[in-house]
Coordinates of C-alpha atoms in Angstrom, one line a residue:
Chain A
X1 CA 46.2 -42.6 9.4
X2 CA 45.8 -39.7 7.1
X3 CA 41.8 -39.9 7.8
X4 CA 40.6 -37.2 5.6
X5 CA 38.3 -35.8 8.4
X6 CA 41.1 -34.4 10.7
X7 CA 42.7 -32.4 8.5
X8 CA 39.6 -30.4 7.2
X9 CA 39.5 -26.8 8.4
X10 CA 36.2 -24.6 7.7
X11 CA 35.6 -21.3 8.1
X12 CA 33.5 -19.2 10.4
X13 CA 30.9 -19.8 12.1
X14 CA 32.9 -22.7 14.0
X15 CA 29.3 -23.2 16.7
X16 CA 25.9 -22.9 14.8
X17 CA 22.5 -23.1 16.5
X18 CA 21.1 -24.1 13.4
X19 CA 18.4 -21.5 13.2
X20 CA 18.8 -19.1 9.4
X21 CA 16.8 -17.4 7.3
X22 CA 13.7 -19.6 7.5
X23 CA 13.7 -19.4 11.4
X24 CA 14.1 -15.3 11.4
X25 CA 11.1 -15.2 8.3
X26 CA 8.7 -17.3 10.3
X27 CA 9.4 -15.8 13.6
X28 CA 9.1 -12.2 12.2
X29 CA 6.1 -13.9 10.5
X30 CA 4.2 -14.8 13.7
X31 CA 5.0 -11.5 15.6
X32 CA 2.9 -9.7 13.0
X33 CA 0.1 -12.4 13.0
X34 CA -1.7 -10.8 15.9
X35 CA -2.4 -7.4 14.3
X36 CA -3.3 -9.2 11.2
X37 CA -6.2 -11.0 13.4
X38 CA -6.9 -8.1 14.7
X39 CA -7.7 -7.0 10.8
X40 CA -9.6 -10.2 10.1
X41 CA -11.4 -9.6 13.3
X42 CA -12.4 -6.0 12.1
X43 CA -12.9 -6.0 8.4
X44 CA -13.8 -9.8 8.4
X45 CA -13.6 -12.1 4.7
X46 CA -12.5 -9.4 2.8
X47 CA -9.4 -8.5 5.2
X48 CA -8.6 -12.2 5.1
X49 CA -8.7 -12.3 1.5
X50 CA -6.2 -9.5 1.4
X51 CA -3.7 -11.3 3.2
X52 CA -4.1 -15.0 1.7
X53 CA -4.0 -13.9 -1.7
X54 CA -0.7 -11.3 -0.6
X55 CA 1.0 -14.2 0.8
X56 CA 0.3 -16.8 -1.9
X57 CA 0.9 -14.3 -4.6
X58 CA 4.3 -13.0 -3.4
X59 CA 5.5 -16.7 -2.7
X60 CA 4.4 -17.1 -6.7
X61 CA 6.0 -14.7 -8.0
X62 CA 9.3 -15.6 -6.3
X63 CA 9.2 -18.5 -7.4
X64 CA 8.2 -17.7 -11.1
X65 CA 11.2 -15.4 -11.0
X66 CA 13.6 -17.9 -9.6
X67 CA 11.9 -20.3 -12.8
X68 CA 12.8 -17.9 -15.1
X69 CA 16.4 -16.8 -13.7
X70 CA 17.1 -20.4 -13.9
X71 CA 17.9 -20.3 -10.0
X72 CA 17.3 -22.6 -7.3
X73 CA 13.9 -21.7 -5.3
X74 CA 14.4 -19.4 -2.5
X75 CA 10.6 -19.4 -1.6
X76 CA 11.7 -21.8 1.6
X77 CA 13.5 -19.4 3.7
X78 CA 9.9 -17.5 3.7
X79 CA 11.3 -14.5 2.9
X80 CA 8.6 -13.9 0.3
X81 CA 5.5 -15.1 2.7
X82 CA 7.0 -12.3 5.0
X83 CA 6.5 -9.5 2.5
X84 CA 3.5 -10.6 0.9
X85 CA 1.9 -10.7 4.6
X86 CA 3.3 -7.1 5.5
X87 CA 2.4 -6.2 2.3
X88 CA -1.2 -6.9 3.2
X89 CA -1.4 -5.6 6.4
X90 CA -0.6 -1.9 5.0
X91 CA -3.5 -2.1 2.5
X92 CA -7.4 -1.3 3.0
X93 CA -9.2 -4.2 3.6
X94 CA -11.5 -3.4 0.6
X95 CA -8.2 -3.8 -1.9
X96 CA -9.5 -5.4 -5.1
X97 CA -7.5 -8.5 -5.6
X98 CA -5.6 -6.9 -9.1
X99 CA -4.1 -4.5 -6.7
X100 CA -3.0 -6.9 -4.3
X101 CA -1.3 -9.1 -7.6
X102 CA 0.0 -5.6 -8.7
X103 CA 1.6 -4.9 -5.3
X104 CA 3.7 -8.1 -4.8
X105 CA 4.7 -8.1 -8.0
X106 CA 6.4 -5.0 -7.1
X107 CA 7.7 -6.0 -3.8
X108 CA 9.0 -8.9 -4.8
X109 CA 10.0 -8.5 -8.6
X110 CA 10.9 -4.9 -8.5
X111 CA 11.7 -4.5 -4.7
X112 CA 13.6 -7.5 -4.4
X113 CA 14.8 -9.8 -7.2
X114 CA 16.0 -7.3 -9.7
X115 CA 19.0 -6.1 -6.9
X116 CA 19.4 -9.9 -6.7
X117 CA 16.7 -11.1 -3.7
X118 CA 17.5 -11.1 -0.5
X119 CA 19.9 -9.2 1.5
X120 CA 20.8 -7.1 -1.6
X121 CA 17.7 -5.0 -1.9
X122 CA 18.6 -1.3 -1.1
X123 CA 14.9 -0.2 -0.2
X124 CA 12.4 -2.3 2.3
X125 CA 10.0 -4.3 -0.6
X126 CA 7.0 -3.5 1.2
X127 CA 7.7 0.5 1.4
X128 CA 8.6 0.5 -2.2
X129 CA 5.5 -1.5 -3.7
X130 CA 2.8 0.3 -1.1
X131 CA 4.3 4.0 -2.2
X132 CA 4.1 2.7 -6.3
X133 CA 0.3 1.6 -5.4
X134 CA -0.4 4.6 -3.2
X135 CA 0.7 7.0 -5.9
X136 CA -1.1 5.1 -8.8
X137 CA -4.3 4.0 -7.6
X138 CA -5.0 6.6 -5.2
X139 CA -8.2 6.0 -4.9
X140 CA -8.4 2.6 -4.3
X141 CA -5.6 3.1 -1.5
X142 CA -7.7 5.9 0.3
X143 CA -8.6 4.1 3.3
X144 CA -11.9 6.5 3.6
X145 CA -12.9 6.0 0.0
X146 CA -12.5 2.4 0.1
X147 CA -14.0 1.1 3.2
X148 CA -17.2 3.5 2.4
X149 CA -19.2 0.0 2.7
X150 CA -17.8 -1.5 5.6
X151 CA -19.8 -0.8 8.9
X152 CA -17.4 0.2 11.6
X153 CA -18.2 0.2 14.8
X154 CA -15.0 2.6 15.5
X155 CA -15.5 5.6 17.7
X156 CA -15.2 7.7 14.3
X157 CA -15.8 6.2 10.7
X158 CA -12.9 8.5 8.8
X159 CA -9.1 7.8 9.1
X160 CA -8.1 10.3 11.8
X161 CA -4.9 11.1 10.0
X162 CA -7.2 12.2 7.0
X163 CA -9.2 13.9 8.9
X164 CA -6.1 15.6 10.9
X165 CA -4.8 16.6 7.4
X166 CA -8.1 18.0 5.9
X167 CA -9.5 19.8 9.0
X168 CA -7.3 20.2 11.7
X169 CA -6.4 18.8 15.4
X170 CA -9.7 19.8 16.8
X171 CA -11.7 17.1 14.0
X172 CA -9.4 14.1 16.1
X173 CA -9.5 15.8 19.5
X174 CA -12.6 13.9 20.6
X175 CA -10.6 10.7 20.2
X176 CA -9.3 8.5 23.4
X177 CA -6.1 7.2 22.7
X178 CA -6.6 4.1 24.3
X179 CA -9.5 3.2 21.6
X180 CA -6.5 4.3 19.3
X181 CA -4.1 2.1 20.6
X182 CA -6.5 -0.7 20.3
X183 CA -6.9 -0.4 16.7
X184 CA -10.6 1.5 16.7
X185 CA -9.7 3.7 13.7
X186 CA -10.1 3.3 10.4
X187 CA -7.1 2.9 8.6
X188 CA -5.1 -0.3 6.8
X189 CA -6.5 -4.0 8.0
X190 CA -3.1 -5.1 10.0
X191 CA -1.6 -1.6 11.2
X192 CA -4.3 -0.1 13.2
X193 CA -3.6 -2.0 16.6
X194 CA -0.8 -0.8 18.3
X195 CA -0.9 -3.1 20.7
X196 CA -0.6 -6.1 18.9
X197 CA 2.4 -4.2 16.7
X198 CA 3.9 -3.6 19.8
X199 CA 3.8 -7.1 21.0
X200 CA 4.9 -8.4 17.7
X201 CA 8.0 -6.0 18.2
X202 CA 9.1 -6.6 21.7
X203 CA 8.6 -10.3 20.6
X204 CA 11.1 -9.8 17.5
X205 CA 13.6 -7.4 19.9
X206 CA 13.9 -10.3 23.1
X207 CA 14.4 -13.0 20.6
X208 CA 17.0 -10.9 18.3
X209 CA 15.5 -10.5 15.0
X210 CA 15.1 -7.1 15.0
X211 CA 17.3 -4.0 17.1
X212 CA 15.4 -2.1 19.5
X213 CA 18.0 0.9 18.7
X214 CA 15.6 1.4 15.2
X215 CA 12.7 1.0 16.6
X216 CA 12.9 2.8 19.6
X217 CA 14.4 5.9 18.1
X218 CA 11.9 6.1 14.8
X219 CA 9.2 6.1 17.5
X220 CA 11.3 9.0 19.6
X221 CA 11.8 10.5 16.3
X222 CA 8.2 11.0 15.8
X223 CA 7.4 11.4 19.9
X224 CA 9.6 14.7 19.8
X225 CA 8.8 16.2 16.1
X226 CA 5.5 16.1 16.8
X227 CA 5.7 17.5 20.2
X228 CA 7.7 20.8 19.1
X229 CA 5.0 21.3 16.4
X230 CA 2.6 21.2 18.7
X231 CA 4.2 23.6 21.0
X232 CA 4.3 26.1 18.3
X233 CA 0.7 26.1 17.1
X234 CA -1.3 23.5 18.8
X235 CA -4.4 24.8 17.4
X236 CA -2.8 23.4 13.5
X237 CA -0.6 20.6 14.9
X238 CA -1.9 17.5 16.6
X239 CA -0.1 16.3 20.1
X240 CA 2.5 13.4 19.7
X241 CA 0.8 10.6 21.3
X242 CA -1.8 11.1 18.4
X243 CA 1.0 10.7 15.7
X244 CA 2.2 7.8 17.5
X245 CA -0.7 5.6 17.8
X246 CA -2.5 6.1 14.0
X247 CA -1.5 5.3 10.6
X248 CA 1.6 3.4 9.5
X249 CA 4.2 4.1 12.6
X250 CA 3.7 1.4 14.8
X251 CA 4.2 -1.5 12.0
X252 CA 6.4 1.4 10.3
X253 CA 9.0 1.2 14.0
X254 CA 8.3 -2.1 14.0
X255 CA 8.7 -4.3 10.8
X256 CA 9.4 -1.8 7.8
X257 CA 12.3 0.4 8.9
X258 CA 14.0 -2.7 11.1
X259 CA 14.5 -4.4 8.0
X260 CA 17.7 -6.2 7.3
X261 CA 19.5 -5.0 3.4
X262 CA 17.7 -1.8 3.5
X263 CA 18.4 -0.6 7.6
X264 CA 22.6 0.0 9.5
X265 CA 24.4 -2.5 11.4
X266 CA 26.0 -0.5 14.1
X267 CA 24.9 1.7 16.9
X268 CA 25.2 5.0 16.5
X269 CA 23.8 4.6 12.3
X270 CA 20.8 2.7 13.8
X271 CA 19.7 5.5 15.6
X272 CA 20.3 8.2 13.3
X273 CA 18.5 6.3 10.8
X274 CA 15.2 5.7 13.4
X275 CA 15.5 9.5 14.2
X276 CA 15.7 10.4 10.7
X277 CA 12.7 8.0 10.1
X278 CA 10.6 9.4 12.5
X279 CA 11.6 13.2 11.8
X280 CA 10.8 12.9 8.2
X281 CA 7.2 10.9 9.0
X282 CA 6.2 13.9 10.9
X283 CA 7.5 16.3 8.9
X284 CA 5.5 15.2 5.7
X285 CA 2.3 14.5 7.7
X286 CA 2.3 18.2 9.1
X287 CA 3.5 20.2 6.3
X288 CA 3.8 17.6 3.4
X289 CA 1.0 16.9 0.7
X290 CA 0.0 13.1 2.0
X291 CA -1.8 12.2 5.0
X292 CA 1.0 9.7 5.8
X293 CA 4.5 10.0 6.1
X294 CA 6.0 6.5 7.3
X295 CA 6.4 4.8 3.8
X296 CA 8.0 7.8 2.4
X297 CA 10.4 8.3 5.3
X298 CA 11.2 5.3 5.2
X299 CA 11.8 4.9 1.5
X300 CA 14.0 7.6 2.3
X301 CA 15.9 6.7 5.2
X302 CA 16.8 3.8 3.2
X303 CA 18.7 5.9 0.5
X304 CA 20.4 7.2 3.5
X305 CA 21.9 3.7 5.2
X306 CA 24.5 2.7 3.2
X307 CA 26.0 6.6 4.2
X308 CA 25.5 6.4 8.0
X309 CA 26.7 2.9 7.8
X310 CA 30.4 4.5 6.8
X311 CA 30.4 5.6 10.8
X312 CA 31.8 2.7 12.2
X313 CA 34.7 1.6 14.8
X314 CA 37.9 1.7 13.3
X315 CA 39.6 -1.6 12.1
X316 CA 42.6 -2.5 14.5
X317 CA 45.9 -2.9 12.9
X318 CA 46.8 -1.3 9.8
X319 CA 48.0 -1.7 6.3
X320 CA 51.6 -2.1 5.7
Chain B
X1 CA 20.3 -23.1 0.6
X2 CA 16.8 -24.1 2.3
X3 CA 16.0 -27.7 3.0
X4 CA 13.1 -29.6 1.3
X5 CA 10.9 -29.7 3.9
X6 CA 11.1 -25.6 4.3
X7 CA 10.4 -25.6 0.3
X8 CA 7.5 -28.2 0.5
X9 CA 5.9 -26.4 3.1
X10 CA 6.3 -23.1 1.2
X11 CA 4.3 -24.2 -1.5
X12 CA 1.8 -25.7 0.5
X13 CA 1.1 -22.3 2.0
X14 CA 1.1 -20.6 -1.5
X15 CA -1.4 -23.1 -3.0
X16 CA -3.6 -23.1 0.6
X17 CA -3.7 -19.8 0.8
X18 CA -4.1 -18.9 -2.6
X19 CA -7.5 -21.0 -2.4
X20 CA -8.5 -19.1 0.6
X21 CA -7.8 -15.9 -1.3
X22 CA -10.0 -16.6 -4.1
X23 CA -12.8 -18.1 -2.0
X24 CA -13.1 -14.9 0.1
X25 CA -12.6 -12.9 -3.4
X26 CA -15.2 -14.7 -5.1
X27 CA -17.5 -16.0 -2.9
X28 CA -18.1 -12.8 -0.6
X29 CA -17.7 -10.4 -3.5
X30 CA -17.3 -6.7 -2.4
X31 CA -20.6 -5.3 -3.0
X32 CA -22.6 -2.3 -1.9
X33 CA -25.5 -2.1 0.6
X34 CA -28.7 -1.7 -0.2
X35 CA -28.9 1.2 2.4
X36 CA -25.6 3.0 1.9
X37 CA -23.0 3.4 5.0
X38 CA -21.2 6.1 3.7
X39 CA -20.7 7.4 0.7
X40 CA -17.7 9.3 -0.8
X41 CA -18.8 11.6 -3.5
X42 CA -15.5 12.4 -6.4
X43 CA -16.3 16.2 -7.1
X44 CA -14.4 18.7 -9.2
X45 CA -13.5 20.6 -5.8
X46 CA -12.0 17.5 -3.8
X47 CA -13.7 14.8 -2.3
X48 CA -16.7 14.7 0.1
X49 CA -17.3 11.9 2.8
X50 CA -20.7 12.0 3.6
X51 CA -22.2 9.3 6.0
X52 CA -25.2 8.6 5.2
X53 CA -25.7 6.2 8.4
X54 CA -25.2 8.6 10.9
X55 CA -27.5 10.7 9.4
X56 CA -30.4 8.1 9.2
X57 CA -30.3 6.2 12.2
X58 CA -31.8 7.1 15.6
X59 CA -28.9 6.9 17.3
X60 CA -27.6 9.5 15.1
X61 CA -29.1 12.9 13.8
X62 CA -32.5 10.5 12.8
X63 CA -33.4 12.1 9.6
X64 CA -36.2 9.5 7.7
X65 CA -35.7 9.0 4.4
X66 CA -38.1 11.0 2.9
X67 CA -36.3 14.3 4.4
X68 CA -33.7 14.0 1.5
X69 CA -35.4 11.9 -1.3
X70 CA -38.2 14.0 -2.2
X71 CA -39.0 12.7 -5.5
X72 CA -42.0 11.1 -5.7
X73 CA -43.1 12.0 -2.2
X74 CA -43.1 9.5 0.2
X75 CA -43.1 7.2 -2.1
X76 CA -40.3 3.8 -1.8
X77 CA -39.5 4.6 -5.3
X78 CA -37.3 7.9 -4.0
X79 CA -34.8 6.0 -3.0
X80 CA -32.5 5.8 -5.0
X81 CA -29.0 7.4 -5.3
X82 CA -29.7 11.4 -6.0
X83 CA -27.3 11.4 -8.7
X84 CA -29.9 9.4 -11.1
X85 CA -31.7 12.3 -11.4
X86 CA -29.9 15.1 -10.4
X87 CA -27.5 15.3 -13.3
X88 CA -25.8 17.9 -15.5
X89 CA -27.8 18.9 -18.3
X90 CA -27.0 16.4 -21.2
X91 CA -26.2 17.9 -24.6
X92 CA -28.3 16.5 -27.0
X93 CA -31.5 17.7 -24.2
X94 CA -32.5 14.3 -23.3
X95 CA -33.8 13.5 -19.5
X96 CA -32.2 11.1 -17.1
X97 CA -33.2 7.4 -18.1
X98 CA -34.2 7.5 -14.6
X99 CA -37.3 10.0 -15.3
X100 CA -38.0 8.2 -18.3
X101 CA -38.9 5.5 -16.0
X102 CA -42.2 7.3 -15.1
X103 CA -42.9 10.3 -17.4
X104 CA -42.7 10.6 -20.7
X105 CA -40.4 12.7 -22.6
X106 CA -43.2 15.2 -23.7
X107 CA -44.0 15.9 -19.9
X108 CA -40.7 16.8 -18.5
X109 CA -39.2 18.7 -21.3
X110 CA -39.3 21.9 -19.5
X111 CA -39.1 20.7 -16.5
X112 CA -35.4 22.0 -14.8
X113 CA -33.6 19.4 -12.4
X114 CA -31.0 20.9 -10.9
X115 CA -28.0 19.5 -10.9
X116 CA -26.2 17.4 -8.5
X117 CA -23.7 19.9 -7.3
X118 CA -26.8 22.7 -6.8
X119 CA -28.7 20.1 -5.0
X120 CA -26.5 18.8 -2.3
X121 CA -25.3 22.2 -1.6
X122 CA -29.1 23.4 -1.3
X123 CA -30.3 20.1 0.8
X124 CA -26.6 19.7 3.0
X125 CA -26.6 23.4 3.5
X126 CA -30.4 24.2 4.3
X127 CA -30.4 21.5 6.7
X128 CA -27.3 22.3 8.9
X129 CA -28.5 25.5 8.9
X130 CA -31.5 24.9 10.7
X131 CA -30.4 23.0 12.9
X132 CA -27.1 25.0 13.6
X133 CA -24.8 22.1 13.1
X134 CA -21.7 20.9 11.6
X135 CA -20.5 22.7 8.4
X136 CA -22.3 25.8 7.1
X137 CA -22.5 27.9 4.2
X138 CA -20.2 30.1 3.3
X139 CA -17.6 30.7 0.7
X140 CA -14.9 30.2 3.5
X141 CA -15.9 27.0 4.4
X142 CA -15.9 24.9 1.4
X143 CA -13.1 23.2 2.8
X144 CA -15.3 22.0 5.7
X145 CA -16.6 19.3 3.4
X146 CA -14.6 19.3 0.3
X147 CA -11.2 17.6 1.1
X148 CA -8.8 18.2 -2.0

């Protein structure tokens, strides 16, 4: 009689697979491994420095900061592996390694732990530290400047969107998109290949982790900005399949704006919030001052969630 | 809350791959070629890419080296980067070390080297010209090379 176990009653979630935070890091982990290689395979030692040292470094500093919050270590649900690897794969592969110490010490201590770690951090981690590095060290961060002593065997050896921004479509016209797509271009070691982004997406959206409502409508976003520039003055505005497949908007559609804290839960905000994303990407890289728009936008459509978030069904019932 | 094997193996991969980091930061050192791939020269009007592989190799526009680095003629001891010599006047009159390497003060002191900026625009500019390539002269197309 009056065995203690019948009587207990626990909340919600009554039927658990058992997968959580460690699963989702990992996973998200693995479908942004193959555009990494693809870096490694590229740029070689130094790309693979990049992303060891990233990884290590952001898993350190969590857990320094957990040391000296006097907290528990969070480093196992691989939250901070996660940033400090997509952290990486936005940088040049020629990124000394005081830059790569400076920039997850941002993403982690200023992007993440001071809002109180995961799930409370208003802005993705990675946007934030990238657009704190880009604006300091810009040339360092110049993907032109710094791979000056890399041989390339790319189709062209400047970073197309540079070289869009500085001298107009007809500099990138010569350029097959399918080379593009395959990550010939110089740009940051683990965001050049689309393909492998791509794969690393669809992988994330079939298993769950990530909504295909974001990434699908950042990328449409940007599809149909950049197409009605380029109907109005195609001789100063490149075509839209050119916007889509250089600099940061694959990973950008993929695994910055689809992340968790900093991105909407319901329809209708997700795809305002890709749109937006997208729009404002194009928008800066057309008329703005930096070659790319994606960290930017995204810092941006980040500020905007928690507003479209407010669109949401109605609660049934009401107050008394 | 994250179980202990998650956290071992969290710290594993920091400590691995922090090794890894610093044995491709310290054993393969970022350093430049010998023979430059492409060089991005900092100027006061913006920034110019110039790739100096292209313009060397056979497969490219095949200039030999001697074609740019003039000083001593045909001589391995021109190449070096054009900025050693070409330089902005210094203040107190003294020559670039790099002359000093060979001539003696007394020698060169009326000698003129023009500098950098005159250079590159007379050697970039006289050669596209003859061959009726790439950027030309011009005041309207500065921004043909010089990306602000």
């Amino acid at each position: 009689m009056n065995s203690k176990k019948t009587l207990i009653v626990s909340h919600a979630p009554f039927w658990h697979d058992g997968s959580g935070i460690p699963e989702r890091s990992y996973h998200t982990i693995i479908a942004a491994l193959p555009a990494a290689i693809v870096g490694i395979a590229f740029y070689g030692t130094p790309a693979l420095g990049v992303i060891s040292l990233a990884i290590s470094s952001a898993i350190l500093w969590e857990l320094l900061l957990n040391r000296a919050m006097r907290q528990p270590p969070t480093i196992g649900n691989g939250n901070a592996a996660l940033v400090g690897l997509l952290l990486a794969m936005v940088l040049p592969a020629s990124t000394p390694w005081w830059i790569v110490l400076i920039g997850t010490f941002l993403a982690i201590v200023i992007g993440m732990q001071i809002f109180g770690g995961i799930g409370a951090n208003p802005f993705n981690p990675v946007a934030l530290a990238f657009a704190i590095l880009m604006v300091s060290y810009k040339n360092h961060l110049d993907f032109d400047a710094g791979l000056v002593n890399f041989t390339l065997s790319f189709p062209s050896s400047t970073d197309p969107l540079a070289a869009l921004k500085a001298f107009g479509p007809s500099a990138v016209e010569g350029l097959n998109y399918m080379d593009l797509f395959l990550g010939k271009q110089v740009g940051a070691l683990g965001s050049t290949c689309g393909l492998a982004l791509v794969l690393g997406g669809l992988y994330l959206i079939l298993r769950g982790f990530i909504r295909w409502e974001i990434s699908v409508s950042f990328l449409a976003g940007v599809f149909v900005t950049a197409a009605l520039f380029n109907m109005a003055d195609p001789a100063r505005f490149a075509p839209p399949a050119f916007h889509l497949l250089t600099g940061f908007t694959m990973i950008g559609a993929f695994f910055l704006a689809t992340e968790t804290s900093s991105s909407p839960v319901n329809f209708v905000p997700m795809l305002i919030y890709g749109a937006l994303g997208g729009v404002m990407t194009v928008l800066i890289r057309n008329i703005g001052a930096y070659v790319d728009g994606v960290i930017f936008a995204i810092l941006l459509i980040n500020l905007i969630n928690p507003l479209v978030d407010k669109i949401r069904p109605k609660a049934i019932g009401k107050v008394a | 809350m994250t179980s202990k094997k998650q956290l071992l193996f969290a710290y594993g991969l920091a400590i691995h791959l922090l090794l890894i980091g610093i044995i491709c930061y310290a054993a393969f050192p970022a350093k430049a070629p010998d023979e430059p791939i492409r060089i991005m020269y900092q100027t006061n009007a913006g920034k110019v890419l110039f790739d100096h592989h292209t313009h060397t190799a056979a497969s490219g526009y095949g200039a030999t080296c001697f074609d740019c680095h003039h000083h001593p003629s045909d001589d391995d001891s021109a190449l070096i980067a054009c900025g050693e010599c070409h330089q902005a006047p210094a203040e107190d009159g003294s020559k670039p070390e790099r002359c000093l390497d060979c001539h003696d003060e007394s020698d060169i002191e009326d000698t003129e080297i023009v500098s950098r900026a005159d250079a590159f625009h007379q050697q970039c500019t006289e050669c596209h010209e003859q061959f009726g390539k790439g950027p030309q002269s011009g005041s309207e197309n500065c921004s043909k090379c010089h990306v602000l």
